[in-house]
Coordinates of C-alpha atoms in Angstrom, one line a residue:
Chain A
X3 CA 27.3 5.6 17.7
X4 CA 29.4 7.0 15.5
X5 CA 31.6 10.3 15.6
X6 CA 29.3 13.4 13.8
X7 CA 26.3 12.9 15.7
X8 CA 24.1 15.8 16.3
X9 CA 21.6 13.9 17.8
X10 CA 21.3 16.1 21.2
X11 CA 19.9 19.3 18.8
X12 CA 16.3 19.3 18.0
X13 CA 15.3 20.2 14.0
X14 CA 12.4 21.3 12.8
X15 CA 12.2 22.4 8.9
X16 CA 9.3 24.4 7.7
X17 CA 7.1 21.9 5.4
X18 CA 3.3 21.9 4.4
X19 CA 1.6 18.8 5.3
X20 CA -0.9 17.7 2.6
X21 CA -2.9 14.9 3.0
X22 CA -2.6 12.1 0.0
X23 CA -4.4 8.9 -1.3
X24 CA -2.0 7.1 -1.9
X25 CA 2.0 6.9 0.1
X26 CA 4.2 7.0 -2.6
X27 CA 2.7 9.8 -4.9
X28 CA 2.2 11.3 -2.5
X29 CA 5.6 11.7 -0.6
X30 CA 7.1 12.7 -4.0
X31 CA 4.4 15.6 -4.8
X32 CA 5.0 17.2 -1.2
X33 CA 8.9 16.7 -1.8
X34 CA 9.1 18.6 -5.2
X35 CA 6.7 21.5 -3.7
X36 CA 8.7 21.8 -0.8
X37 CA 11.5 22.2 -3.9
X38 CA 9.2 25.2 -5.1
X39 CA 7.6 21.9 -7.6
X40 CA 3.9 23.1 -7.9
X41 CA 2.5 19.4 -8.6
X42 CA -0.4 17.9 -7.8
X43 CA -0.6 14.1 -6.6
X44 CA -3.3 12.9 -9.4
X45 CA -0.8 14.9 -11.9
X46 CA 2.3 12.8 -10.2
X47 CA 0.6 9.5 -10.2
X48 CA -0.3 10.3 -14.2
X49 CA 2.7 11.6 -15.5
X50 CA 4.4 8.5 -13.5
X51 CA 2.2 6.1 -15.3
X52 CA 1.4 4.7 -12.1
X53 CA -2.3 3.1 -13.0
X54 CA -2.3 -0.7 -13.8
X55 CA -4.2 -3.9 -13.3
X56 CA -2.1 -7.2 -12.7
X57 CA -2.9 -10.7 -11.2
X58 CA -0.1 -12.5 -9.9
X59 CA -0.9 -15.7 -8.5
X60 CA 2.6 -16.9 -7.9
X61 CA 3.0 -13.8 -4.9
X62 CA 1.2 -14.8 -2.0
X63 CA -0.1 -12.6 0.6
X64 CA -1.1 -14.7 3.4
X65 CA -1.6 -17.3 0.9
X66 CA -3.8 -15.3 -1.2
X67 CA -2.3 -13.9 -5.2
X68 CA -2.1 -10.3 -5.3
X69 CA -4.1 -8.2 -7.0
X70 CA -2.8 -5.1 -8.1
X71 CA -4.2 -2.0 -9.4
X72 CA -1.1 0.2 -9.7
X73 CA 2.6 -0.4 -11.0
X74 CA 4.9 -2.3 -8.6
X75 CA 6.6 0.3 -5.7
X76 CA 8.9 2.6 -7.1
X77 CA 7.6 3.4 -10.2
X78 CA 5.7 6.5 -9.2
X79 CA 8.9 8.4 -7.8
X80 CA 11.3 6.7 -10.9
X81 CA 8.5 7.8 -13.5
X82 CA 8.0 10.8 -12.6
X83 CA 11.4 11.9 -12.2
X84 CA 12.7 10.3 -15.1
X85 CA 9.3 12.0 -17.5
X86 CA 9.9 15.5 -15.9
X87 CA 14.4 15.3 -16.4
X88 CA 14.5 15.3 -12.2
X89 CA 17.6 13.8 -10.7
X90 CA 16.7 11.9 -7.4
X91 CA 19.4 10.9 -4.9
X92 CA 18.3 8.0 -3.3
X93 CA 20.5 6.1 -0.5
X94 CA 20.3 2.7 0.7
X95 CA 22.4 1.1 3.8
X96 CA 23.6 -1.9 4.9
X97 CA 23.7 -0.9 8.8
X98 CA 20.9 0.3 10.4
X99 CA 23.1 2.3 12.2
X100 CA 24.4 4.8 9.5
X101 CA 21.1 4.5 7.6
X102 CA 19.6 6.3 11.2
X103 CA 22.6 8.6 11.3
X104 CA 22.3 9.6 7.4
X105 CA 19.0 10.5 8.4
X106 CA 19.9 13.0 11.2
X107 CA 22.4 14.5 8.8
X108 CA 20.2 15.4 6.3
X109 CA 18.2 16.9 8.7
X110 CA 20.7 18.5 10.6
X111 CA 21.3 20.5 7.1
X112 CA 18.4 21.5 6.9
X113 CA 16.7 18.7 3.8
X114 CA 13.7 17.3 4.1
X115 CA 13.7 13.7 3.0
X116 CA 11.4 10.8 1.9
X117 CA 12.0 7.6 3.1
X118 CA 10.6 3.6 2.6
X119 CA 9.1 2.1 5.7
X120 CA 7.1 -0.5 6.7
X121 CA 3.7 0.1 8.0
X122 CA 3.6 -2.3 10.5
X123 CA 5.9 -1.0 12.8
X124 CA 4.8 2.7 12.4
X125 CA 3.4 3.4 15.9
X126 CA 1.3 6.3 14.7
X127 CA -0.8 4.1 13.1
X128 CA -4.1 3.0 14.3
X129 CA -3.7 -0.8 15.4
X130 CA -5.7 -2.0 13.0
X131 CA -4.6 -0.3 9.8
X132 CA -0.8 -1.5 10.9
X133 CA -0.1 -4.9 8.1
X134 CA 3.0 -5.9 7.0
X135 CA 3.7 -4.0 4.1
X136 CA 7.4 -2.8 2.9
X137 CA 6.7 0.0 0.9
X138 CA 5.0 2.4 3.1
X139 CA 6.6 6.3 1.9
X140 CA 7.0 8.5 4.0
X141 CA 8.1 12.2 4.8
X142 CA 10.5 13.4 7.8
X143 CA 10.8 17.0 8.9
X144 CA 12.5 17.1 11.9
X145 CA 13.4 15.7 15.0
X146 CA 12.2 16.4 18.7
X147 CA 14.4 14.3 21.3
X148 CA 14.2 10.8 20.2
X149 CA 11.0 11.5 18.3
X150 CA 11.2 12.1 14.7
X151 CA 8.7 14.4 13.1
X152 CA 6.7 13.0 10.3
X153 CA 4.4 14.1 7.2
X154 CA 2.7 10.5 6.2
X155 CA 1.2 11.4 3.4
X156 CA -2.0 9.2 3.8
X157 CA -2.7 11.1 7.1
X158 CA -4.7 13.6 8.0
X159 CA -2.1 15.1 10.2
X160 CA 1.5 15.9 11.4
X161 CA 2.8 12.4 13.4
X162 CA 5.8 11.4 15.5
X163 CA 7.3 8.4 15.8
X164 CA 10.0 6.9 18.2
X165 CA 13.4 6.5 16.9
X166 CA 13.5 2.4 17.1
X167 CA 10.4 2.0 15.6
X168 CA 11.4 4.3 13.2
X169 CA 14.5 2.3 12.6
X170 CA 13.1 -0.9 12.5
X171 CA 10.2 0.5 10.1
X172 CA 13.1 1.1 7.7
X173 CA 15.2 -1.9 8.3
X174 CA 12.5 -4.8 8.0
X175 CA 13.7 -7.5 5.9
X176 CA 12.0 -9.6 3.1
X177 CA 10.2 -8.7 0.0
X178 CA 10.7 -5.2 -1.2
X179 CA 12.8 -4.9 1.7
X180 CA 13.6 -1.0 2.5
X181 CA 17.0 -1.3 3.3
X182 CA 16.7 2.2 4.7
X183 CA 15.8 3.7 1.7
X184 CA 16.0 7.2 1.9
X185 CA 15.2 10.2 -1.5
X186 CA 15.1 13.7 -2.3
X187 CA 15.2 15.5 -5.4
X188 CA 18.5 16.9 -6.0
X189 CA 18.2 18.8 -9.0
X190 CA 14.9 20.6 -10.5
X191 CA 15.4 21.4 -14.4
X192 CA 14.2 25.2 -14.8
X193 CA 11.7 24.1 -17.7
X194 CA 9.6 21.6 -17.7
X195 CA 8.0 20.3 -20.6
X196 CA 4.5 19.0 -18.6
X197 CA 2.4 18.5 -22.2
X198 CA 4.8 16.2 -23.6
X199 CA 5.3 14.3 -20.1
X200 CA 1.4 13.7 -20.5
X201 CA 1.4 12.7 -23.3
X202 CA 4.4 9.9 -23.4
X203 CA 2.9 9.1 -19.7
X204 CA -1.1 8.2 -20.8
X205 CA 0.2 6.4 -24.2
X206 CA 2.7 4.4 -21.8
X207 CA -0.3 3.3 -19.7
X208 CA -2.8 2.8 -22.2
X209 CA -0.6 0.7 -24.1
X210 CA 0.1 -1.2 -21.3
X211 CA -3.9 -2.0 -20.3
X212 CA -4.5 -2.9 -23.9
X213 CA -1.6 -4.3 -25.4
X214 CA 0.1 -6.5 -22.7
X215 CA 1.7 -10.1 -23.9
X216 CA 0.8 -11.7 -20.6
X217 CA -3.1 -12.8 -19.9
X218 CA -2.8 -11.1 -16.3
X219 CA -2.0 -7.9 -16.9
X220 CA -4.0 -5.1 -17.7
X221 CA -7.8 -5.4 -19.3
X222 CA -6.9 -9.1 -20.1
X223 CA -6.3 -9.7 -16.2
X224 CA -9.0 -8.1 -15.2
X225 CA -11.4 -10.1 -17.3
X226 CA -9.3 -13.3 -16.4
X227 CA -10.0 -12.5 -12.7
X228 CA -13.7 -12.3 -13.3
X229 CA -13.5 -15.8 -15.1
X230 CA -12.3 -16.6 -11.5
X231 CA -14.6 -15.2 -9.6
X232 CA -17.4 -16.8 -12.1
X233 CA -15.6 -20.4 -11.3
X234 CA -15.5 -20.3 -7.7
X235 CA -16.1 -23.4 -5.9
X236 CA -19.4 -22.9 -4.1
X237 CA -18.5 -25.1 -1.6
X238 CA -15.5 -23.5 -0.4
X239 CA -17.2 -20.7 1.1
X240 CA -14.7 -19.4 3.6
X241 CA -11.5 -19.5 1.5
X242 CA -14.3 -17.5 -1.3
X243 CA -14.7 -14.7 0.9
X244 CA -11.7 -14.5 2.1
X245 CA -10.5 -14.2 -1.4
X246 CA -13.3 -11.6 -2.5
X247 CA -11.9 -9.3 1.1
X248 CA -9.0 -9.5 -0.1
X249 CA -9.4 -8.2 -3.7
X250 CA -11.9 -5.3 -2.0
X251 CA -8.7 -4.5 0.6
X252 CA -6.5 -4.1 -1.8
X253 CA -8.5 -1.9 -4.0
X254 CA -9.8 0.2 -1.2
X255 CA -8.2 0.5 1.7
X256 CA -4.6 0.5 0.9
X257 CA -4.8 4.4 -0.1
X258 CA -5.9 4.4 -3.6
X259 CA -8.2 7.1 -3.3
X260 CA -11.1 5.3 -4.6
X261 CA -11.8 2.7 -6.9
X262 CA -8.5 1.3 -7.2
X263 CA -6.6 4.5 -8.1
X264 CA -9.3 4.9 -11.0
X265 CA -10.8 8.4 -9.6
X266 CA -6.7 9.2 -8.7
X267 CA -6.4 8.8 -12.7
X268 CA -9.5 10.7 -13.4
X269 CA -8.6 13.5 -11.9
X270 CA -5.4 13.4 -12.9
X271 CA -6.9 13.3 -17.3
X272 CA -9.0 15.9 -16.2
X273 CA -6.2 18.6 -15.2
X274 CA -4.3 17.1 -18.0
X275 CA -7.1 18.4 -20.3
X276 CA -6.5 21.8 -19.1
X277 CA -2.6 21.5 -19.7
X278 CA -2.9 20.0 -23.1
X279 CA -6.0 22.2 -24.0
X280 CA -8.5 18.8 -24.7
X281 CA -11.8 19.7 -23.6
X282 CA -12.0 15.6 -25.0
X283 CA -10.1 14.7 -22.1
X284 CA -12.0 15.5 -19.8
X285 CA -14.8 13.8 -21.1
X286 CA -13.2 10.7 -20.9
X287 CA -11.9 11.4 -17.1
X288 CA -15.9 11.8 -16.7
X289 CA -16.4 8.0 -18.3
X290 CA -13.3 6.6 -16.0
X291 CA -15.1 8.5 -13.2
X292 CA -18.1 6.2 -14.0
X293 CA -15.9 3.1 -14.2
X294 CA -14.7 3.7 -11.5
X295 CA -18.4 4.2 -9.6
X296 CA -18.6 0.6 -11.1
X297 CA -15.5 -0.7 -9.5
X298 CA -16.8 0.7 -5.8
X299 CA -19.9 -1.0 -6.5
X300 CA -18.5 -4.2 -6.9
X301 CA -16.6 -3.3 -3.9
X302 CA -19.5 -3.3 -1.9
X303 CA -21.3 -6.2 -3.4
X304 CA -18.5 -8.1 -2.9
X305 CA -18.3 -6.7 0.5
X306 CA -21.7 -7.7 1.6
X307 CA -21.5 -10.8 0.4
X308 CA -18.9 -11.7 2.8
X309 CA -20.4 -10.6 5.6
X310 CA -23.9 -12.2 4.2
X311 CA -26.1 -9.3 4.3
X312 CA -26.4 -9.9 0.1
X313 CA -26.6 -13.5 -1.1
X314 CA -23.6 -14.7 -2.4
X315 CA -23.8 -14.3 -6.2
X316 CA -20.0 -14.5 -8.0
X317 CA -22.0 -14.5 -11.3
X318 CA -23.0 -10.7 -10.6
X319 CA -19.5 -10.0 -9.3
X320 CA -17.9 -11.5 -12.5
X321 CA -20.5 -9.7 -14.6
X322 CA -19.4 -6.0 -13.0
X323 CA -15.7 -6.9 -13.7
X324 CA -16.4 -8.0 -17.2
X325 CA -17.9 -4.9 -17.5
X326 CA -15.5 -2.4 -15.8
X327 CA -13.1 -4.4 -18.4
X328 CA -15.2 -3.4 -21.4
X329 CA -15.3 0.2 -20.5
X330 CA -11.8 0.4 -19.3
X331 CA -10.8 -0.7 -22.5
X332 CA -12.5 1.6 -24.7
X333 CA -11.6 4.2 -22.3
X334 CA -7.8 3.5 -23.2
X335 CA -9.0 3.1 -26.7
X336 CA -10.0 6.3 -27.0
X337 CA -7.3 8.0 -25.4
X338 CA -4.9 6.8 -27.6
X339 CA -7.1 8.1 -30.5
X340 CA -7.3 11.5 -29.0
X341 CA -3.1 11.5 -28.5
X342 CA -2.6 10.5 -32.1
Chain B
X23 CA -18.4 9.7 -7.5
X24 CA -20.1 12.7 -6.0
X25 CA -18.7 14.5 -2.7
X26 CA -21.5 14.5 -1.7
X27 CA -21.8 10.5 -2.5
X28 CA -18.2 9.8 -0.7
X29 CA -18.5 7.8 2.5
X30 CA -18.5 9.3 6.2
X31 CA -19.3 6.2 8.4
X32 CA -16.5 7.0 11.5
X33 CA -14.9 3.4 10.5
X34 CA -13.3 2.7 14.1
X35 CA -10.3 1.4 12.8
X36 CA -9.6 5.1 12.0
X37 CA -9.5 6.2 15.2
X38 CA -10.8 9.7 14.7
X39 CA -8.4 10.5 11.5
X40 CA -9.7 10.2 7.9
X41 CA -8.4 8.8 4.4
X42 CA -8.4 11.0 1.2
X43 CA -10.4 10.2 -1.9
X44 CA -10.8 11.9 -5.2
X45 CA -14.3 12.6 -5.7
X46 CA -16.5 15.1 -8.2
X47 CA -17.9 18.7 -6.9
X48 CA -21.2 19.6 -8.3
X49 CA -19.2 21.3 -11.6
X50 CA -17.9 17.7 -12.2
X51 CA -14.2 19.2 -11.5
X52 CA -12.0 17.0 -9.4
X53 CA -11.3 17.8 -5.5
X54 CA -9.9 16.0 -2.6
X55 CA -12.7 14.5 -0.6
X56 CA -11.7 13.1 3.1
X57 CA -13.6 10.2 4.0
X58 CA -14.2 9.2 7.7
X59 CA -14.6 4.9 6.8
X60 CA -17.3 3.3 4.5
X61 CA -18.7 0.1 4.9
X62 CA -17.5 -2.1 2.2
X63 CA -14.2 -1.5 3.7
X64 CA -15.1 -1.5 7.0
X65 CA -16.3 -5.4 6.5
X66 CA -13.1 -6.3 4.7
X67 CA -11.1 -5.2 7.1
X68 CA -12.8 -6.8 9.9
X69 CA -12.6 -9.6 8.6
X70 CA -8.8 -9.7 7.8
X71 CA -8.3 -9.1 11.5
X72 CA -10.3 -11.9 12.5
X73 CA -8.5 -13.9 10.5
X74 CA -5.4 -13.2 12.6
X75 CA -7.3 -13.6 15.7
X76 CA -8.6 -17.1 14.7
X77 CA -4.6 -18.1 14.1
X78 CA -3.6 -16.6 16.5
X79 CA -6.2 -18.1 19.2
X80 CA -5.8 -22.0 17.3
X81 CA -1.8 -21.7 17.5
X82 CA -2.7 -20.8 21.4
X83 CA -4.6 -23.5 21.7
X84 CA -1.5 -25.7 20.4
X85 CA 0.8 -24.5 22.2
X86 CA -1.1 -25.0 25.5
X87 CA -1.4 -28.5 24.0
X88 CA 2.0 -28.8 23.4
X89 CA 1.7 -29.3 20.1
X90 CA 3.3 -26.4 18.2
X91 CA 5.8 -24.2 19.8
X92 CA 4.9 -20.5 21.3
X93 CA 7.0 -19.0 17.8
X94 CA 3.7 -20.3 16.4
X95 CA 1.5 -18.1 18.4
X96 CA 3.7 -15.2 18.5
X97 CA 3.7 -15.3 14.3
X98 CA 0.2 -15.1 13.9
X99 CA -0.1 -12.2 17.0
X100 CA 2.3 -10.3 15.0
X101 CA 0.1 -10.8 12.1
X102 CA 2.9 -12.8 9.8
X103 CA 2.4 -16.1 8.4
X104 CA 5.0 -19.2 7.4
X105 CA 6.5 -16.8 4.2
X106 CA 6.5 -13.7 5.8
X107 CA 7.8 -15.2 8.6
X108 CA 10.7 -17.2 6.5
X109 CA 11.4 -13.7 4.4
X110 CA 11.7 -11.5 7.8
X111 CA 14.2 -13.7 9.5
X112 CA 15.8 -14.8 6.4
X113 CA 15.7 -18.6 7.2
X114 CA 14.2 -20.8 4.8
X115 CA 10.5 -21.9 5.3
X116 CA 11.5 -25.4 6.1
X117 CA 13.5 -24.4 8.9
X118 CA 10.5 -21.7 9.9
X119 CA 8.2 -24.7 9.3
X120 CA 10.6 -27.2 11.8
X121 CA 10.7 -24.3 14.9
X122 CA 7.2 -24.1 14.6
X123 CA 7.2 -27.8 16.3
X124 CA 7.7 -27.6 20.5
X125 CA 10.6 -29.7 20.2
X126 CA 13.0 -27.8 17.7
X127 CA 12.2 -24.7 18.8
X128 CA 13.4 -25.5 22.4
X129 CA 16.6 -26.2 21.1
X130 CA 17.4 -23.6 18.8
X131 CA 20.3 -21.4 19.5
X132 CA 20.4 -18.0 20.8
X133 CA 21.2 -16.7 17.8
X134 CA 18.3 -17.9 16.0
X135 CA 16.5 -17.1 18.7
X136 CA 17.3 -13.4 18.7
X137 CA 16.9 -13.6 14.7
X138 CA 13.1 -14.5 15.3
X139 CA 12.8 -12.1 18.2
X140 CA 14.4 -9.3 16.0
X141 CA 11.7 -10.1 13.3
X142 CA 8.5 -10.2 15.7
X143 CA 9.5 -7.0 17.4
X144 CA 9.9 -8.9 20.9
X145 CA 12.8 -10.0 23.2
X146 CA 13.8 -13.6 22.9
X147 CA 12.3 -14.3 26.8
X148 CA 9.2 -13.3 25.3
X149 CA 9.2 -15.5 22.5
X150 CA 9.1 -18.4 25.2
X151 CA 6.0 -17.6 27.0
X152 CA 2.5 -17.8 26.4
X153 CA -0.2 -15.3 28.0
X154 CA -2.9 -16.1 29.7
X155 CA -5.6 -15.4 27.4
X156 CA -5.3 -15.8 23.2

């Protein structure tokens, strides 16, 4: 260990826990209101541009593609930030050693910080929801002994968690590494222009469902994913449902509030409607709201079938994506009217 | 979707805590609706674990056979596979690939050794043995 080490003092900084859907948008919305911020998580995800859809075969998760429903990690806190004019300071390390003792110094002067874990080793997590993923956010507050005092944003309540877990949470190589990654925001502009951040924020993502170059982004990948699904081979039944649970797990469980982040969004047009005085808005968060009904009924279809209590049928599960395509896209279509 | 529409099954992979979702009151306005598990994801999850578990209990059987080294079992317990494994020690996935075999694991150097047991969470004595049971 190193010379400034206040490690023998416990810390404990005053900080509301609010539960999130989803890690990242939710780390950063509990940091800017502890900075006196007043920002909601659908609002941060929006203004972020943080809504997507992308198929990329050529990342394998246990040798299944990814299927995404949100921008890659990072983007949330970066878009955010960079919409609204916040400065972030954001520190990475080499040793896991000073990346742990940064840590205690920040808390030691009394700043909360965010930091990049993975989940896996997170031993407040229930065994079964612990999978190796690198880009876990999370919020520490303090530090009892050797325990360090934690706000995770997708639970329900305050945590702990051992310093070498904690340290090998942040230090876990491979892709989207954390490399310690630890965040605040170090400086708040005084206005904030929030219509114009909604605005440049919805025409970046609507742009990017409709208009993408690439067949596997966006509306285009999610119709080219039901052309997949419609061409499984039938006789390959276990990889199939392996590859159906998958899509459902990644657009479920892995906190995105519903419906792959679509009821997030929803919400997020519908306060927006209220900021940019459109009652039209949030008319069209009431459509998304009913895509997105469609995309937790595939959910379950798809579900079902895997565990056979609904034949298998990848015709019907191709024809609900085709359709949450169609609507998605004159969702977006719309919206960019209505921004004109 | 409703509140009163949003899922409170008690998944038991929760153990007692609840995830959030966004969900419509009876206005329509948007609130933050805790759900307690639901079904669809319940299944999926289920069967991602016993995924692992099957691995995990065939690279047991191996091993016991001699035929794959313990690094084998210990990757799918830890719920890795041959990429994730090659990315979290930083080998490359031939190599990975190679110490999965009894033989080249047994020699590896400690320093490898370590590199693996570093990545699994584990000590490298523990890397060497088998449990009883899968």
């Amino acid at each position: 260990m190193n010379a400034f080490v206040h490690t023998s003092d416990d810390i404990e900084i005053p900080f509301a826990h609010q539960q999130s859907a989803h890690c990242e948008s939710g780390a950063i919305a509990s940091l800017l209101r502890h900075a006196k911020l007043s920002i909601s998580e659908p609002m941060a995800f929006g203004i972020s541009s943080g809504l997507s859809y992308a198929y990329l075969p050529f990342l394998k998760f246990g040798g299944l593609p990814l299927f995404a429903y949100r921008m890659p990690p990072g983007q949330v806190i970066r878009g955010l930030t960079k919409r609204l004019g916040i400065k972030m300071h954001f520190e990475r390390f080499r040793q896991p050693d000073a990346g742990m003792l940064a840590l205690d110094h920040h808390l030691y002067e009394g700043r909360v910080v965010g930091i990049q874990t993975s989940a896996y080793w997170l031993t407040y997590f229930p065994p079964d929801m612990r999978f190796h993923f690198n880009a876990h956010n999370l919020v520490v507050y303090g530090r009892r002994g050797n325990n360090y005092l934690i706000s995770d944003p997708v639970i329900d309540i305050l945590v702990e968690c051992e310093a070498g877990a904690l340290k090998k949470a942040r230090f876990t190589r491979g892709v989207l590494a954390p490399k310690g990654l630890l965040y605040y925001p170090a400086f708040i502009p005084e206005q904030i222009d929030l219509p114009a951040a909604i605005r440049k924020a919805i025409r970046f993502t609507t742009g990017m469902m409709l208009y993408t170059p690439v067949p596997i982004l966006g509306v285009r990948g999610i119709r080219l994913v039901s052309r997949k699904i419609r061409k499984l081979d039938t006789r390959k039944q276990h990889q199939n449902k392996l590859l159906l649970g998958h899509i459902v797990r990644m657009q479920e469980e892995i906190g995105t509030g519903g419906a792959g982040f679509r009821f997030l969004y929803a919400s997020f047009l519908q306060e927006a409607s209220g900021v940019l005085r459109k009652p039209e808005l949030a008319g069209i968060a009431n459509q998304l709201t009913e895509v997105g009904d469609e995309w937790r009924r595939f959910a379950l279809h798809a579900a079902k079938m895997c565990k056979d209590r609904m034949p298998m049928d990848y015709g019907l599960l191709a024809d609900q994506l085709m359709h949450c395509a169609t609507a998605e896209e004159n969702i977006y279509r719309l919206l960019r009217t209505e921004l004109k | 979707m409703k509140r009163k529409e949003v899922p409170q099954q008690n998944a038991k992979a929760f153990m007692g805590h609840s995830k959030l979702l966004y969900a419509q009151d009876e206005q329509g306005n948007y609130v933050r609706a805790p759900s307690s598990g639901w079904e669809a994801e319940e299944i999926v999850l289920d069967q991602a674990i016993a995924e692992y578990e099957r691995q995990a209990r065939d690279a047991w059987q191996r091993a016991h056979e001699g035929l794959a080294s313990t690094l084998e079992y210990h990757m799918f317990r830890e719920r890795m596979d041959l990429v994730l494994l090659a990315q979290s020690t930083g080998f490359l996935k031939w190599r990975v690939r190679r110490h999965l075999k009894p033989g080249a694991f047994q020699k590896l150097s400690v320093r490898c050794r370590e590199r693996y047991a570093d990545a699994l969470g584990k000590t490298p004595a523990q890397l060497d043995r088998l449990p009883a049971q899968p």
